[in-house]
Tab-separated table of C-alpha atoms in Angstrom:
chain	number	residue	atom	x	y	z
A	30	MET	CA	28.322	58.847	156.664
A	31	GLU	CA	30.134	59.642	153.404
A	32	ARG	CA	29.738	63.100	151.938
A	33	TYR	CA	27.912	63.080	148.624
A	34	GLU	CA	29.517	64.856	145.666
A	35	HIS	CA	27.433	67.618	144.096
A	36	GLY	CA	27.906	69.755	141.019
A	37	GLY	CA	29.939	72.953	141.089
A	38	GLN	CA	33.245	71.235	141.876
A	39	ILE	CA	35.411	73.999	140.398
A	40	TYR	CA	37.595	74.046	143.501
A	41	ASP	CA	38.641	70.460	142.819
A	42	ALA	CA	39.614	71.262	139.240
A	43	ALA	CA	43.255	72.016	138.522
A	44	GLY	CA	44.234	75.653	138.100
A	45	ASN	CA	42.268	78.810	138.757
A	46	ALA	CA	38.539	78.231	139.255
A	47	GLY	CA	37.802	81.198	137.009
A	48	ASP	CA	39.464	79.431	134.066
A	49	TRP	CA	36.819	76.709	134.008
A	50	LEU	CA	33.478	76.687	132.246
A	51	ASP	CA	31.197	75.067	134.815
A	52	PHE	CA	28.106	73.349	133.433
A	53	SER	CA	27.948	71.087	136.503
A	54	ALA	CA	26.180	73.648	138.730
A	55	ASN	CA	22.656	74.813	137.840
A	56	ILE	CA	23.147	78.523	138.498
A	57	ASN	CA	21.525	81.389	136.572
A	58	PRO	CA	24.121	82.450	133.952
A	59	LEU	CA	22.781	86.020	133.980
A	60	GLY	CA	24.839	86.262	137.152
A	61	LEU	CA	24.575	88.809	139.915
A	62	SER	CA	22.115	91.598	139.245
A	63	ASP	CA	23.215	95.220	139.601
A	64	ASN	CA	20.817	95.513	142.534
A	65	ILE	CA	22.548	92.682	144.383
A	66	LEU	CA	26.019	94.077	143.725
A	67	LEU	CA	24.949	97.511	144.957
A	68	THR	CA	23.346	96.011	148.066
A	69	LEU	CA	26.523	94.106	148.914
A	70	THR	CA	28.645	97.227	148.495
A	71	GLU	CA	26.348	99.447	150.541
A	72	ASN	CA	26.008	96.993	153.417
A	73	LEU	CA	29.529	95.657	153.922
A	74	ARG	CA	30.087	97.746	157.039
A	75	GLY	CA	26.970	96.222	158.573
A	76	ILE	CA	28.761	92.937	159.249
A	77	VAL	CA	30.157	94.452	162.472
A	78	ASN	CA	26.700	93.767	163.948
A	79	TYR	CA	24.895	90.498	164.554
A	80	PRO	CA	22.246	89.673	161.943
A	81	ASP	CA	18.567	89.930	162.819
A	82	ALA	CA	17.771	86.557	164.406
A	83	ASN	CA	14.183	86.833	163.133
A	84	ALA	CA	15.238	87.877	159.604
A	85	SER	CA	12.263	90.257	159.673
A	86	GLU	CA	13.111	92.241	156.531
A	87	LEU	CA	13.723	89.084	154.526
A	88	LYS	CA	10.522	87.485	155.817
A	89	ARG	CA	8.524	90.524	154.711
A	90	ALA	CA	10.081	90.308	151.255
A	91	ILE	CA	9.272	86.594	150.968
A	92	SER	CA	5.726	87.184	152.190
A	93	THR	CA	5.210	89.962	149.644
A	94	ARG	CA	6.750	88.091	146.705
A	95	TYR	CA	4.880	84.820	147.222
A	96	ALA	CA	1.715	85.981	149.032
A	97	VAL	CA	2.277	83.757	152.058
A	98	PRO	CA	1.853	84.771	155.731
A	99	GLU	CA	5.033	85.511	157.677
A	100	LYS	CA	3.804	83.227	160.467
A	101	ASN	CA	4.243	80.288	158.073
A	102	LEU	CA	7.861	81.077	157.177
A	103	VAL	CA	11.175	79.576	158.232
A	104	VAL	CA	14.200	81.420	156.845
A	105	LEU	CA	17.145	79.160	156.063
A	106	ASN	CA	20.866	79.016	155.402
A	107	GLY	CA	20.146	77.592	151.960
A	108	ALA	CA	17.322	75.177	151.214
A	109	ALA	CA	19.388	72.140	152.235
A	110	GLU	CA	19.227	73.220	155.884
A	111	PHE	CA	15.501	72.530	155.878
A	112	PHE	CA	15.720	68.789	155.260
A	113	TYR	CA	17.990	68.281	158.260
A	114	LEU	CA	16.033	70.674	160.488
A	115	HIS	CA	12.620	69.289	159.537
A	116	LEU	CA	13.553	65.643	160.018
A	117	GLN	CA	15.431	66.242	163.267
A	118	VAL	CA	12.340	67.977	164.672
A	119	THR	CA	9.581	65.736	163.285
A	120	ARG	CA	11.428	62.372	163.394
A	121	PRO	CA	9.208	60.350	161.042
A	122	PRO	CA	9.883	56.591	161.263
A	123	ARG	CA	10.314	56.356	157.495
A	124	VAL	CA	11.224	58.787	154.726
A	125	VAL	CA	10.117	57.929	151.191
A	126	ILE	CA	12.190	59.477	148.401
A	127	PRO	CA	11.329	59.240	144.699
A	128	VAL	CA	14.594	58.768	142.822
A	129	PRO	CA	16.708	59.857	141.090
A	130	SER	CA	16.832	63.023	143.169
A	131	PHE	CA	18.947	65.380	145.284
A	132	ALA	CA	21.124	63.306	147.623
A	133	GLU	CA	20.720	65.544	150.672
A	134	TYR	CA	17.211	64.162	151.206
A	135	GLU	CA	18.669	60.748	151.995
A	136	ARG	CA	21.558	62.177	154.017
A	137	ALA	CA	19.192	64.226	156.152
A	138	ALA	CA	16.919	61.230	156.723
A	139	ARG	CA	19.748	58.972	157.814
A	140	ALA	CA	21.209	61.706	160.028
A	141	ALA	CA	17.837	61.850	161.824
A	142	GLY	CA	17.774	58.074	162.264
A	143	CYS	CA	14.896	57.511	159.834
A	144	ASP	CA	14.447	54.448	157.667
A	145	VAL	CA	14.674	55.306	153.972
A	146	LYS	CA	12.601	53.842	151.148
A	147	PHE	CA	13.381	54.749	147.549
A	148	PHE	CA	10.566	54.961	145.014
A	149	VAL	CA	12.229	54.466	141.634
A	150	THR	CA	10.970	56.345	138.575
A	151	ARG	CA	11.731	54.937	135.126
A	152	ALA	CA	13.667	56.269	132.160
A	153	GLN	CA	11.095	54.834	129.732
A	154	ASP	CA	8.521	57.146	131.360
A	155	ASN	CA	10.900	60.126	131.238
A	156	PHE	CA	11.144	59.716	135.018
A	157	ALA	CA	7.563	60.911	135.524
A	158	LEU	CA	6.388	60.510	139.112
A	159	ASP	CA	3.596	57.924	139.269
A	160	THR	CA	1.781	59.446	142.224
A	161	ALA	CA	-0.944	56.786	142.228
A	162	ALA	CA	1.642	54.030	142.634
A	163	LEU	CA	3.496	56.078	145.236
A	164	LEU	CA	0.280	56.695	147.150
A	165	ALA	CA	-0.377	52.961	147.355
A	166	GLU	CA	2.941	52.444	149.160
A	167	LEU	CA	2.586	55.194	151.770
A	168	LYS	CA	1.867	54.837	155.470
A	169	PRO	CA	0.315	57.619	157.601
A	170	THR	CA	3.577	57.996	159.544
A	171	ASP	CA	5.721	58.445	156.415
A	172	CYS	CA	7.338	61.630	155.193
A	173	VAL	CA	7.723	61.941	151.413
A	174	ILE	CA	10.451	64.253	150.088
A	175	PHE	CA	10.825	65.180	146.431
A	176	ALA	CA	11.470	68.145	144.173
A	177	ARG	CA	9.363	69.900	141.570
A	178	PRO	CA	11.059	70.594	139.249
A	179	ASN	CA	13.150	67.560	140.089
A	180	ASN	CA	16.925	67.525	140.024
A	181	PRO	CA	18.365	65.915	137.892
A	182	THR	CA	15.413	64.839	135.712
A	183	GLY	CA	13.518	68.136	135.431
A	184	ASN	CA	10.211	66.371	136.064
A	185	LEU	CA	7.501	68.816	137.163
A	186	PRO	CA	4.326	67.124	138.448
A	187	ALA	CA	1.186	69.259	138.586
A	188	PRO	CA	-0.174	70.303	142.010
A	189	GLU	CA	-3.267	68.124	141.617
A	190	LYS	CA	-0.978	65.089	141.367
A	191	ILE	CA	0.733	65.969	144.652
A	192	LEU	CA	-2.131	66.997	146.925
A	193	PRO	CA	-3.554	63.453	147.400
A	194	LEU	CA	-0.211	62.357	148.876
A	195	ALA	CA	-0.688	64.802	151.759
A	196	GLU	CA	-3.992	63.156	152.643
A	197	VAL	CA	-2.014	60.073	153.681
A	198	ALA	CA	1.477	61.203	154.745
A	199	SER	CA	3.463	64.357	155.398
A	200	VAL	CA	4.984	65.793	152.225
A	201	VAL	CA	8.052	67.988	151.742
A	202	VAL	CA	8.266	69.583	148.303
A	203	ASP	CA	11.559	71.129	147.213
A	204	GLU	CA	10.764	73.972	144.810
A	205	SER	CA	14.304	75.317	144.547
A	206	PHE	CA	14.034	75.669	140.760
A	207	ILE	CA	10.384	76.746	140.516
A	208	ASP	CA	11.160	80.406	139.761
A	209	PHE	CA	12.797	79.370	136.485
A	210	THR	CA	9.322	78.256	135.366
A	211	ASP	CA	5.822	79.667	135.071
A	212	ALA	CA	4.398	76.624	136.866
A	213	PRO	CA	2.120	77.149	139.880
A	214	SER	CA	3.730	76.657	143.270
A	215	LEU	CA	2.455	74.573	146.168
A	216	LYS	CA	3.257	77.349	148.659
A	217	ASN	CA	-0.403	78.139	149.162
A	218	PHE	CA	-1.269	74.547	150.130
A	219	VAL	CA	0.654	74.312	153.411
A	220	ALA	CA	-2.238	74.455	155.885
A	221	GLY	CA	-1.996	70.707	156.471
A	222	LYS	CA	0.773	68.200	155.867
A	223	ILE	CA	2.553	69.877	152.947
A	224	SER	CA	5.782	71.812	153.497
A	225	VAL	CA	7.430	73.705	150.638
A	226	VAL	CA	11.085	74.706	150.633
A	227	GLN	CA	12.788	77.026	148.170
A	228	SER	CA	16.310	78.226	147.494
A	229	LEU	CA	17.258	81.694	146.280
A	230	THR	CA	20.680	80.353	145.303
A	231	LYS	CA	19.964	79.166	141.782
A	232	ILE	CA	17.672	81.827	140.396
A	233	PHE	CA	19.692	84.782	141.737
A	234	ALA	CA	23.156	83.216	141.230
A	235	ILE	CA	24.181	83.540	144.887
A	236	PRO	CA	25.208	80.036	146.033
A	237	GLY	CA	27.995	81.503	148.147
A	238	LEU	CA	25.543	83.489	150.283
A	239	ARG	CA	23.260	80.572	151.250
A	240	ILE	CA	19.663	81.800	151.366
A	241	GLY	CA	16.498	79.734	151.393
A	242	PHE	CA	13.128	79.560	153.079
A	243	ALA	CA	10.306	77.165	153.819
A	244	VAL	CA	6.555	77.655	153.919
A	245	VAL	CA	4.960	75.314	156.451
A	246	ASN	CA	1.868	75.171	158.624
A	247	GLU	CA	1.863	77.584	161.557
A	248	ASN	CA	2.434	74.991	164.257
A	249	LEU	CA	5.395	73.454	162.447
A	250	ALA	CA	6.829	76.919	161.771
A	251	ARG	CA	6.907	77.603	165.514
A	252	ARG	CA	8.671	74.312	166.199
A	253	LEU	CA	11.242	74.739	163.442
A	254	ASN	CA	12.000	78.361	164.273
A	255	ALA	CA	12.548	77.361	167.901
A	256	ALA	CA	14.923	74.554	166.897
A	257	LYS	CA	17.057	76.230	164.227
A	258	ASP	CA	20.353	77.988	164.891
A	259	VAL	CA	19.609	81.474	166.187
A	260	TRP	CA	21.678	83.373	163.565
A	261	ASN	CA	21.410	80.879	160.738
A	262	VAL	CA	21.179	83.525	157.976
A	263	ASN	CA	23.942	86.116	157.914
A	264	PHE	CA	23.514	89.880	157.635
A	265	LEU	CA	24.518	90.226	153.964
A	266	ALA	CA	22.372	87.265	152.934
A	267	GLN	CA	19.326	88.846	154.568
A	268	LYS	CA	19.922	92.184	152.842
A	269	VAL	CA	20.579	90.630	149.435
A	270	GLY	CA	17.608	88.276	149.684
A	271	ALA	CA	15.177	91.091	150.418
A	272	VAL	CA	16.427	93.152	147.470
A	273	ALA	CA	16.580	90.217	145.063
A	274	LEU	CA	12.993	89.156	145.719
A	275	ALA	CA	11.740	92.605	144.748
A	276	ASP	CA	13.552	92.532	141.383
A	277	ASP	CA	10.716	91.676	138.998
A	278	ASP	CA	12.747	92.712	135.967
A	279	PHE	CA	15.544	90.243	136.705
A	280	LEU	CA	13.073	87.375	137.036
A	281	ARG	CA	11.358	88.338	133.771
A	282	ARG	CA	14.670	88.530	131.920
A	283	THR	CA	15.741	85.175	133.311
A	284	ARG	CA	12.594	83.406	132.134
A	285	ALA	CA	12.743	85.053	128.717
A	286	TRP	CA	16.377	84.017	128.288
A	287	LEU	CA	15.689	80.457	129.429
A	288	SER	CA	12.688	79.972	127.162
A	289	THR	CA	14.813	80.751	124.113
A	290	GLU	CA	18.097	79.179	125.141
A	291	ARG	CA	16.632	75.927	126.461
A	292	GLU	CA	14.933	75.250	123.127
A	293	PHE	CA	18.096	76.119	121.184
A	294	PHE	CA	20.380	74.038	123.381
A	295	THR	CA	18.098	71.012	123.678
A	296	GLU	CA	17.436	70.798	119.948
A	297	ARG	CA	21.131	70.799	119.148
A	298	LEU	CA	22.080	68.436	121.943
A	299	SER	CA	19.462	65.986	120.646
A	300	THR	CA	21.145	65.862	117.231
A	301	LEU	CA	24.478	64.652	118.602
A	302	ARG	CA	25.511	61.103	117.862
A	303	GLY	CA	24.270	58.572	120.411
A	304	VAL	CA	22.632	61.104	122.750
A	305	LYS	CA	19.166	60.737	124.288
A	306	VAL	CA	17.828	63.930	125.872
A	307	PHE	CA	15.118	63.872	128.536
A	308	PRO	CA	12.590	66.724	128.233
A	309	PRO	CA	13.825	69.676	130.325
A	310	THR	CA	11.627	72.114	132.222
A	311	VAL	CA	14.244	74.319	133.865
A	312	ASN	CA	17.849	75.481	133.431
A	313	PHE	CA	19.490	72.072	133.181
A	314	VAL	CA	19.221	69.028	130.933
A	315	LEU	CA	19.603	65.326	131.716
A	316	PHE	CA	20.926	63.229	128.854
A	317	LYS	CA	22.098	59.668	128.293
A	318	VAL	CA	24.920	58.342	126.158
A	319	ALA	CA	25.649	54.815	124.996
A	320	SER	CA	27.450	53.536	128.070
A	321	PRO	CA	29.308	54.580	131.224
A	322	ASP	CA	32.574	54.209	129.286
A	323	VAL	CA	31.401	56.713	126.685
A	324	ALA	CA	30.317	59.103	129.434
A	325	GLU	CA	33.720	58.753	131.106
A	326	LYS	CA	35.458	59.634	127.828
A	327	ILE	CA	33.207	62.670	127.522
A	328	LEU	CA	34.026	63.834	131.046
A	329	LEU	CA	37.761	63.307	130.562
A	330	ASN	CA	37.923	65.105	127.229
A	331	LEU	CA	35.757	67.985	128.426
A	332	ARG	CA	38.071	68.482	131.397
A	333	ARG	CA	40.953	68.811	128.954
A	334	GLU	CA	38.975	71.687	127.459
A	335	LYS	CA	38.398	73.083	130.990
A	336	ILE	CA	34.676	72.294	130.797
A	337	LEU	CA	32.783	70.592	133.624
A	338	VAL	CA	29.474	68.742	133.311
A	339	ARG	CA	27.828	66.601	135.967
A	340	SER	CA	28.237	62.847	136.016
A	341	CYS	CA	25.050	61.224	137.313
A	342	ALA	CA	26.747	57.964	138.269
A	343	ASN	CA	26.120	58.578	141.972
A	344	PHE	CA	22.404	59.341	141.631
A	345	ILE	CA	20.298	56.427	142.874
A	346	GLY	CA	18.201	55.259	139.927
A	347	LEU	CA	20.754	56.333	137.306
A	348	ASP	CA	24.120	54.969	136.193
A	349	GLY	CA	27.322	56.291	134.698
A	350	SER	CA	25.825	56.666	131.219
A	351	TYR	CA	23.755	59.664	132.377
A	352	LEU	CA	25.084	63.220	132.394
A	353	ARG	CA	23.534	66.516	133.432
A	354	THR	CA	24.450	69.898	132.070
A	355	ALA	CA	23.338	73.373	132.991
A	356	ILE	CA	22.097	75.740	130.302
A	357	ARG	CA	24.344	78.785	130.075
A	358	SER	CA	24.879	81.669	127.649
A	359	ARG	CA	24.650	81.122	123.887
A	360	ALA	CA	28.426	81.383	123.412
A	361	GLU	CA	29.121	78.992	126.281
A	362	ASN	CA	26.490	76.528	125.111
A	363	LEU	CA	27.980	76.524	121.624
A	364	ARG	CA	31.409	75.823	123.080
A	365	LEU	CA	30.051	72.805	124.960
A	366	LEU	CA	28.053	71.537	121.989
A	367	ASP	CA	31.074	71.838	119.704
A	368	ALA	CA	33.251	69.950	122.184
A	369	LEU	CA	30.651	67.191	122.583
A	370	LYS	CA	30.293	66.852	118.821
A	371	LYS	CA	34.035	66.354	118.419
A	372	ILE	CA	34.228	63.854	121.278
A	373	LEU	CA	31.242	61.780	120.173
A	374	GLY	CA	32.554	61.678	116.632
A	375	GLY	CA	35.676	59.942	117.861
A	376	VAL	CA	34.407	57.196	120.178
A	377	ASP	CA	32.852	53.823	119.502
A	378	LEU	CA	29.150	53.937	120.266
A	379	GLU	CA	26.590	51.307	121.029
A	380	THR	CA	22.864	51.864	120.643
A	381	VAL	CA	21.508	54.126	123.399
């Protein structure tokens, strides 16, 4: 099975990774909080001991933050671990994946030997998930996996659109970006066939630590906790996760920043020649240019400026004319917008 390329490929870029402006990874540009930095410093000597296999402190913090029982929790080495763990344990005959979406859903399904069916959403509908049409295609033995907010489209279906799916099939909802929004979570609907997984990576800017968790029904939690690697979350990740989840101020500042900067960035991106922007809900924006050739010129010229954005050519349901960019600080966003304006002013465009 080929490895899928994700964003955040600064290690593949020439030169020092710190020299690059990376819009390809959807990480909170506010960076590490002071609380996280202090926690790392104070706990470095603790790595001489094995981590808590039960991740008890982190589970308590998750339970407190999201008002979910600890008995329903599975603590993870990043959210991506869940898709592999869940499908290896439950072994559904078929996995249904609305696309475009995160590629690890398909990889995990194929690794577990499941058949995969893609449910394609349409650009003319802004990639909205037609849950009624999806429902009509489901079988009771299916497992549906999708994200809300979705990566890369940003689509955010309301809970009442999702719940009917779980009356027919098992449903895995990836809410890795939900804390960037004020939208209600599905974490309190896991008594039956709904499982919700979340990453702490994006919101707290800690992708190198790998922390995630899932909220599932009690029976499934027992099965998954028995099947996972015993020390799947390291000592520092557990300490940092517990502290980060208690940092209300950081979450408030993040949402306030994003509300302002997303509007600023999206408005200006929409004015660029030949660009179609799809409505964003989180800290990244999907946009389309005239053709894959135009997108390739954009990527090449941005790399010359040591700027990375995400090509969406390898997302099922998209093609090379789609690009995704994170939203970063005002100064960084202006640098990207200025570079895009210069590039698009110098290429031949067709109608988008």
